[in-house]
XYZ file of C-alpha atoms in Angstrom:
520
model
C -5.375 -12.543 15.600
C -3.415 -13.761 12.652
C -1.639 -12.499 9.550
C -0.158 -13.970 6.413
C 3.581 -14.570 6.400
C 4.721 -12.739 3.298
C 7.003 -14.898 1.194
C 10.621 -13.748 1.370
C 11.668 -11.862 -1.734
C 14.624 -9.893 -0.422
C 17.588 -10.368 1.889
C 18.441 -7.905 4.619
C 22.006 -6.668 5.062
C 21.515 -5.133 8.472
C 22.634 -6.867 11.642
C 21.357 -6.860 15.172
C 23.552 -6.459 18.230
C 22.585 -6.804 21.851
C 24.434 -4.494 24.197
C 23.116 -3.749 27.675
C 19.676 -4.899 26.621
C 19.496 -2.229 23.904
C 18.505 -3.011 20.346
C 21.142 -1.686 17.962
C 19.764 -1.652 14.459
C 21.830 -0.775 11.439
C 19.580 1.909 10.082
C 19.867 5.005 7.969
C 16.905 7.355 8.135
C 16.727 10.303 5.791
C 15.254 13.538 7.089
C 12.615 13.515 4.350
C 11.374 10.040 5.247
C 7.901 10.054 6.772
C 4.896 7.847 7.380
C 1.519 8.931 6.110
C -1.868 7.841 7.347
C -3.498 6.743 4.105
C -6.682 5.076 5.296
C -8.735 4.277 8.379
C -11.703 2.022 9.053
C -13.982 2.491 12.055
C -16.602 0.118 13.394
C -20.073 0.988 14.599
C -22.157 0.094 17.619
C -23.783 -2.715 15.624
C -20.635 -3.892 13.797
C -17.512 -3.601 15.936
C -14.167 -3.622 14.146
C -12.080 -6.344 15.787
C -9.071 -6.819 13.504
C -7.532 -7.076 10.062
C -5.281 -9.457 8.137
C -3.014 -9.496 5.121
C -4.188 -11.834 2.360
C -1.346 -11.695 -0.159
C -2.242 -11.329 -3.835
C -5.392 -13.435 -3.992
C -6.515 -12.280 -7.454
C -3.126 -12.413 -9.192
C -3.009 -8.799 -10.373
C 0.367 -7.956 -8.809
C -1.134 -5.969 -5.912
C -1.338 -7.343 -2.374
C -4.766 -7.527 -0.745
C -6.158 -7.402 2.793
C -9.310 -7.753 4.851
C -10.922 -5.862 7.726
C -12.787 -7.978 10.283
C -15.943 -7.039 12.192
C -18.228 -8.679 14.770
C -21.939 -7.996 14.439
C -24.634 -7.647 17.092
C -25.197 -11.424 17.007
C -21.528 -11.966 17.915
C -20.743 -13.325 14.428
C -17.685 -12.300 12.414
C -17.664 -10.993 8.872
C -14.742 -9.780 6.755
C -14.550 -7.036 4.152
C -12.038 -7.895 1.401
C -10.096 -5.065 -0.250
C -8.148 -5.812 -3.422
C -4.985 -3.766 -3.842
C -4.588 -1.319 -6.708
C -3.169 2.034 -7.699
C -5.737 3.917 -5.621
C -6.970 3.423 -2.065
C -9.468 1.365 -1.009
C -12.785 2.905 -0.291
C -15.331 0.153 -0.801
C -14.797 -3.556 -0.147
C -14.598 -5.697 -3.261
C -16.547 -8.373 -1.455
C -17.800 -9.191 2.032
C -17.620 -12.741 3.391
C -18.976 -14.258 6.562
C -16.417 -15.398 9.117
C -12.836 -14.536 9.964
C -10.316 -14.466 7.071
C -6.535 -14.820 7.028
C -3.997 -15.330 4.257
C -1.937 -18.526 3.983
C 0.174 -18.072 0.841
C -0.041 -20.141 -2.348
C -0.482 -23.712 -1.103
C -1.530 -25.239 -4.452
C 1.146 -23.482 -6.592
C -1.270 -21.953 -9.095
C 0.190 -18.441 -8.857
C -2.600 -17.078 -6.640
C -2.332 -16.658 -2.876
C -4.987 -18.541 -0.915
C -6.853 -17.787 2.292
C -8.747 -19.467 5.110
C -12.136 -18.584 6.575
C -13.114 -19.560 10.117
C -16.698 -19.500 11.327
C -17.719 -20.036 14.940
C -21.038 -21.779 15.350
C -21.902 -21.590 18.998
C -21.735 -23.162 21.345
C -19.037 -25.696 20.412
C -18.417 -25.895 16.653
C -15.724 -24.191 14.567
C -15.645 -24.651 10.801
C -12.686 -24.082 8.524
C -13.086 -23.196 4.839
C -10.364 -22.945 2.189
C -10.518 -20.415 -0.640
C -8.089 -20.861 -3.518
C -6.930 -17.577 -4.994
C -8.581 -16.653 -8.285
C -9.321 -13.713 -10.544
C -13.012 -14.555 -10.182
C -15.213 -12.795 -7.656
C -15.420 -14.452 -4.243
C -18.590 -15.213 -2.356
C -19.667 -17.477 0.497
C -20.137 -20.355 -1.965
C -16.530 -20.236 -3.257
C -14.971 -22.274 -0.465
C -13.539 -25.728 -1.162
C -12.436 -27.552 1.964
C -14.697 -27.806 4.985
C -13.307 -29.125 8.265
C -15.281 -29.084 11.492
C -13.838 -28.996 15.003
C -15.794 -29.628 18.177
C -15.100 -28.536 21.759
C -11.912 -26.709 20.760
C -10.637 -23.143 20.754
C -9.458 -23.299 17.142
C -7.501 -20.443 15.623
C -4.826 -19.355 18.093
C -2.780 -19.078 14.892
C -3.222 -19.931 11.204
C 0.076 -19.945 9.323
C 1.884 -21.076 6.209
C 4.248 -23.723 7.603
C 6.479 -23.942 4.539
C 7.089 -27.300 2.877
C 7.556 -29.618 5.846
C 7.115 -32.926 3.977
C 9.204 -32.253 0.871
C 6.469 -32.488 -1.785
C 7.216 -28.950 -3.128
C 3.885 -27.579 -1.825
C 3.677 -25.285 1.192
C 1.650 -26.654 4.085
C -0.845 -25.155 6.528
C -0.652 -25.178 10.333
C -3.569 -24.283 12.601
C -3.365 -23.908 16.364
C -5.988 -25.157 18.795
C -5.203 -23.339 21.999
C -7.300 -25.653 24.186
C -9.483 -28.747 23.928
C -12.461 -28.805 26.255
C -12.663 -32.595 26.312
C -9.222 -33.165 27.870
C -7.608 -29.746 28.350
C -4.815 -30.417 25.842
C -3.923 -27.922 23.105
C -2.685 -29.125 19.726
C -1.567 -28.120 16.225
C -3.165 -29.417 13.038
C -1.104 -29.757 9.850
C -2.743 -29.867 6.410
C -0.416 -30.763 3.542
C -0.638 -28.374 0.606
C -1.264 -29.626 -2.919
C -3.539 -29.459 -5.922
C -6.150 -31.007 -3.648
C -6.199 -30.842 0.152
C -7.677 -33.278 2.629
C -10.631 -32.187 4.707
C -9.040 -33.901 7.702
C -5.655 -32.915 9.172
C -2.696 -34.917 7.868
C -0.864 -34.532 11.182
C -1.989 -33.719 14.704
C 0.797 -32.482 16.988
C 0.227 -32.536 20.738
C 3.243 -30.714 22.224
C 2.560 -31.748 25.812
C -0.061 -34.435 26.444
C -0.980 -33.070 29.847
C -4.111 -31.327 31.122
C -4.162 -27.541 30.971
C -1.596 -27.324 28.187
C -2.262 -24.306 25.950
C -0.892 -23.864 22.421
C -0.605 -20.092 22.119
C 1.400 -19.429 18.951
C 3.415 -20.997 16.160
C 4.843 -20.500 12.682
C 6.931 -22.028 9.961
C 10.569 -21.040 10.518
C 12.239 -22.230 7.320
C 14.817 -24.996 6.988
C 16.987 -24.487 10.069
C 18.841 -27.834 9.931
C 19.690 -27.782 6.184
C 17.942 -31.053 5.336
C 15.829 -29.576 2.532
C 12.620 -29.634 4.604
C 11.051 -26.669 6.348
C 10.616 -26.718 10.115
C 8.105 -25.254 12.567
C 8.141 -23.702 16.050
C 5.302 -23.840 18.590
C 4.830 -21.799 21.790
C 3.170 -23.672 24.666
C 1.973 -22.797 28.155
C 1.777 -25.785 30.499
C 0.315 -25.709 34.005
C 2.430 -27.797 36.384
C 1.247 -29.920 39.295
C 2.965 -27.618 41.795
C 0.875 -24.671 40.644
C 3.566 -23.071 38.499
C 3.531 -22.561 34.742
C 6.085 -23.548 32.127
C 6.240 -21.480 28.947
C 8.069 -23.304 26.180
C 9.126 -22.825 22.552
C 9.430 -26.222 20.866
C 11.058 -26.952 17.492
C 9.808 -29.685 15.154
C 11.912 -30.619 12.133
C 10.215 -31.368 8.840
C 10.050 -35.051 7.864
C 9.826 -36.730 4.484
C 7.162 -39.467 4.457
C 7.001 -39.524 8.251
C 5.175 -37.323 10.702
C 6.991 -34.699 12.808
C 4.979 -35.458 15.926
C 7.958 -35.806 18.275
C 9.644 -32.532 19.259
C 13.303 -32.184 18.338
C 14.339 -29.337 20.640
C 12.967 -27.088 23.344
C 14.857 -23.829 22.879
C 13.147 -21.699 25.509
C 11.673 -22.309 28.938
C 10.370 -19.618 31.243
C 7.948 -19.556 34.142
C 7.335 -15.813 34.407
C 5.254 -14.747 31.405
C 3.529 -16.764 28.748
C 4.453 -16.414 25.078
C 1.551 -15.083 23.054
C 3.280 -14.265 19.766
C 5.693 -16.224 17.539
C 6.426 -15.259 13.942
C 8.922 -15.802 11.185
C 10.833 -12.553 10.828
C 12.897 -12.963 7.654
C 16.615 -13.032 6.972
C 18.315 -10.352 9.064
C 21.820 -11.788 9.385
C 22.773 -12.365 5.750
C 23.262 -16.132 6.234
C 20.370 -17.081 3.893
C 18.343 -18.458 6.781
C 15.178 -16.900 8.094
C 15.091 -15.773 11.694
C 12.025 -15.884 13.915
C 10.939 -13.904 16.939
C 8.629 -14.388 19.870
C 7.626 -12.174 22.739
C 6.163 -12.333 26.203
C 4.322 -9.521 27.944
C 7.504 -7.445 28.324
C 10.396 -9.135 26.478
C 11.432 -9.955 22.897
C 13.578 -12.857 21.695
C 15.028 -13.381 18.209
C 16.438 -16.751 17.140
C 18.303 -17.957 14.093
C 17.604 -21.664 14.065
C 18.510 -23.027 17.484
C 20.754 -20.058 18.262
C 19.531 -17.041 20.169
C 20.643 -13.839 18.439
C 19.529 -11.648 21.291
C 16.954 -11.193 23.989
C 15.575 -7.822 24.975
C 14.145 -8.229 28.463
C 11.858 -5.825 30.291
C 11.869 -3.588 27.217
C 8.300 -2.411 27.791
C 5.614 -3.168 30.315
C 2.987 -4.230 27.758
C 4.072 -5.295 24.293
C 1.574 -5.666 21.492
C 1.669 -8.483 18.956
C 4.151 -8.303 16.060
C 3.187 -10.064 12.836
C 4.795 -10.925 9.528
C 7.703 -9.351 7.745
C 7.917 -6.348 5.483
C 9.904 -3.451 4.072
C 8.267 -0.114 4.826
C 10.890 2.201 3.346
C 11.698 0.245 0.192
C 15.399 -0.366 0.872
C 15.201 -4.174 0.463
C 15.737 -4.717 4.200
C 13.192 -6.126 6.612
C 11.976 -3.710 9.279
C 10.882 -4.352 12.860
C 7.742 -3.020 14.516
C 7.492 -2.977 18.330
C 4.203 -1.762 19.871
C 4.297 -0.210 23.345
C 0.791 -0.614 24.728
C 1.487 1.206 28.018
C 3.169 4.287 26.555
C 2.186 7.545 28.249
C 2.644 10.989 26.725
C 3.939 14.031 28.611
C 0.532 14.588 30.165
C 0.486 11.001 31.509
C -2.196 9.848 29.071
C -2.114 6.200 27.962
C -2.107 6.652 24.182
C 0.021 3.647 23.167
C 2.849 3.977 20.658
C 4.133 1.889 17.759
C 7.925 2.014 17.349
C 9.440 1.396 13.906
C 13.034 0.314 13.276
C 14.218 0.548 9.670
C 16.886 -1.914 8.573
C 19.826 -0.567 6.558
C 23.619 -0.454 6.510
C 24.705 2.272 8.940
C 24.410 1.951 12.688
C 21.721 3.856 14.554
C 20.596 3.046 18.081
C 17.426 5.120 17.993
C 13.887 4.394 16.907
C 13.435 5.290 13.243
C 9.809 6.351 13.526
C 7.123 6.307 16.197
C 3.368 6.554 15.689
C 1.196 7.650 18.603
C -2.331 6.515 19.204
C -5.031 9.163 18.935
C -7.266 8.091 21.821
C -6.523 6.976 25.364
C -7.050 3.301 26.212
C -7.925 2.439 22.592
C -5.466 -0.529 22.518
C -3.682 1.158 19.598
C -0.987 -1.261 18.428
C -2.513 -4.366 19.985
C -1.819 -5.898 16.601
C 0.544 -4.557 13.947
C 0.920 -6.212 10.574
C 2.713 -5.734 7.305
C 0.020 -5.689 4.628
C 2.344 -6.141 1.664
C 2.640 -3.627 -1.172
C -1.001 -2.713 -1.698
C -0.490 -0.201 -4.518
C 2.705 -1.662 -6.045
C 4.842 1.433 -5.441
C 7.768 -0.469 -3.908
C 6.790 0.217 -0.290
C 4.967 -2.212 1.975
C 2.073 -0.755 3.933
C 1.681 -1.046 7.716
C -1.601 -1.859 9.454
C -2.325 -1.055 13.109
C -5.432 -2.067 15.043
C -7.102 -0.232 17.925
C -9.888 -2.661 18.933
C -10.926 -0.616 21.987
C -11.324 2.639 20.057
C -14.471 4.451 21.164
C -17.028 6.298 19.099
C -19.744 8.224 20.906
C -18.621 6.604 24.198
C -19.072 3.081 22.797
C -16.268 0.694 21.832
C -16.399 0.367 18.042
C -12.783 -0.474 17.067
C -10.542 1.114 14.459
C -7.931 0.058 11.880
C -5.219 2.349 10.485
C -3.098 1.952 7.334
C 0.215 3.811 7.007
C 2.603 4.154 4.085
C 5.872 5.872 3.207
C 4.113 7.480 0.244
C 1.056 9.690 -0.006
C -1.816 8.058 -1.840
C -4.212 10.977 -2.341
C -3.724 14.617 -3.260
C -5.015 15.737 0.121
C -2.494 16.450 2.859
C -2.390 13.588 5.349
C -1.732 13.540 9.066
C 1.367 15.412 10.198
C 2.700 13.604 13.266
C 4.026 16.569 15.210
C 4.751 15.734 18.817
C 4.885 19.434 19.760
C 1.086 19.692 19.481
C -0.607 17.527 22.087
C -4.305 16.715 22.400
C -5.037 17.519 18.756
C -7.102 14.806 17.110
C -9.762 14.190 14.485
C -12.057 11.185 14.712
C -13.630 9.157 11.939
C -17.039 10.531 11.049
C -20.052 8.444 12.026
C -22.078 7.041 10.535
C -19.822 6.247 7.594
C -20.945 5.800 4.827
C -23.630 8.414 5.516
C -26.860 9.912 4.214
C -28.182 12.496 4.866
C -25.824 13.726 7.600
C -22.831 12.648 9.689
C -21.069 13.711 12.906
C -17.389 14.748 13.002
C -15.691 14.831 16.419
C -12.384 16.552 17.148
C -10.188 17.659 20.040
C -8.001 20.780 20.259
C -5.477 21.563 23.017
C -6.555 25.190 23.558
C -9.180 27.721 22.535
C -8.715 28.846 18.951
C -9.917 29.143 15.387
C -10.701 25.846 13.636
C -11.391 25.402 9.935
C -12.894 22.366 8.196
C -12.545 21.741 4.453
C -14.031 19.104 2.146
C -12.214 17.566 -0.863
C -13.259 15.153 -3.583
C -11.439 11.894 -4.369
C -9.032 13.752 -6.692
C -7.896 16.055 -3.906
C -9.808 19.070 -5.239
C -11.333 21.352 -2.624
C -15.134 21.444 -2.824
C -16.053 23.776 0.024
C -15.387 24.861 3.577
C -17.488 22.825 5.999
C -17.152 25.057 9.049
C -14.915 27.748 10.505
C -14.940 29.541 13.835
C -13.700 29.722 17.420
C -13.927 26.534 19.469
C -13.192 25.770 23.111
C -10.283 23.558 24.156
C -11.091 19.874 24.447
C -13.783 17.803 22.786
C -15.972 19.325 20.046
C -18.255 18.081 17.290
C -19.831 19.373 14.098
C -22.622 18.090 11.888
C -22.104 17.716 8.126
C -25.047 17.338 5.756
C -24.774 15.763 2.330
C -26.605 18.567 0.532
C -25.388 18.931 -3.074
C -23.020 15.950 -2.740
C -23.047 13.052 -5.189
C -22.383 9.457 -4.215
C -18.660 8.911 -3.754
C -15.569 9.214 -1.592
C -14.589 12.525 0.032
C -11.851 13.767 2.351
C -12.396 16.141 5.257
C -9.569 18.143 6.804
C -9.246 20.049 10.065
C -6.868 23.041 10.234
C -5.688 24.395 13.584
C -2.632 26.637 14.163
C -0.750 25.430 11.048
C -1.500 21.799 11.855
C -3.872 19.594 9.898
C -5.381 16.124 9.940
C -7.236 14.551 7.008
C -9.652 11.622 6.978
C -11.821 9.867 4.412
C -15.632 9.578 4.322
C -18.164 8.066 1.937
C -21.509 9.597 0.951
C -24.245 7.362 -0.494
C -27.260 9.017 -2.071
């Protein structure tokens, strides 16, 4: 999975301290601060939701955009593109074949660009470049076409920064493994008004069999030479049967190729590194930091210097992507998913921990969001989506690729914000009420009827209400006594017009709201 690295537009004033393997964030959290669930997307049996990515502002309207990625019954990806705006985001603006991810503005035309990958089995991967534009996108809009054979292309797709000093940001693409010789590699495409169909540089970190390139990113100019640098995470199988997990730094070069590594800053044989991302400036020294994590530990570096390492923090960390400011205080925030979190009843729900950056010390988690279904892989990927509705707050995306609907894995994607988007009350995350959940209706969109599933912790009265897109109540869907545990109701579209609606469950002064679409 991949996500766009949002270009840095603010400097953080908070600092990080490591004391007894505890993260100490300088954070100030007001009592009224909250996170609202503003949108969800759920796959189907035929089209499983597998992920999502930030795209940046691809149409130049001042609102950041994103995509939701599905895999169909033929095992082919397609991506729904949602353009940001003042409202939220009910129908895709376009649907493209393949897997999309944002790469920033690599031709300096004021529009962010994006890449599409298509996998043509059994051995061909194709890469397409879309320049940002205010025109409508379709599958004929791509410009560059590169083909790769016998490779696992796409372990990461990132904006590398300007590594060759031509004032254009460059593109780096990871190939985790090459079936012809077992050697992973990184391809560099130089940005510009035009871009070559063939890589300008091929980096082979370790020219040995069974060498995997797992992750990488541009990390800014860490040696102050005016050229941006990159970091690559590698897993190498040794002859004695052990593994070496490395993070290797390559300095940018002007008119020469950075194919020879400059430094290896990390070496570990225990767990492989499966995530490496630029984090943003968190020390106030005008240099970006970057982080990487193994299965259970997190490391943050500023250039060649380790700021801290948090070892054995959790037994199963999710993947942390990008950089963003959720609470609008001009400081970058940190998201740490805990994939093995269990609630008080020993259920594996997963939890996403949020640390707000600010200027007063606080050693506690700022916010935590619990998954709604056991073993759904909630938090497997978290990503900052940018400011989708231009209200000064970046939105947070969380995937749950193993989410089940009707006992079948369909996948789910959640979007959270510091601000409400609709007039309907959103989810209230109240940890005092366990086993209270509302699932996405299916099918969705629907006609003529749809199923709504819900869970309550004890026997009691449940009320369902239906609202229009303006937050106005239309009618009560159902009300009555229900047994504890799993329940379901059937909603028909009688007397409804085509459009977006919200349905809300009320139980013992608690409520959850979700969105549905009716098509006549």
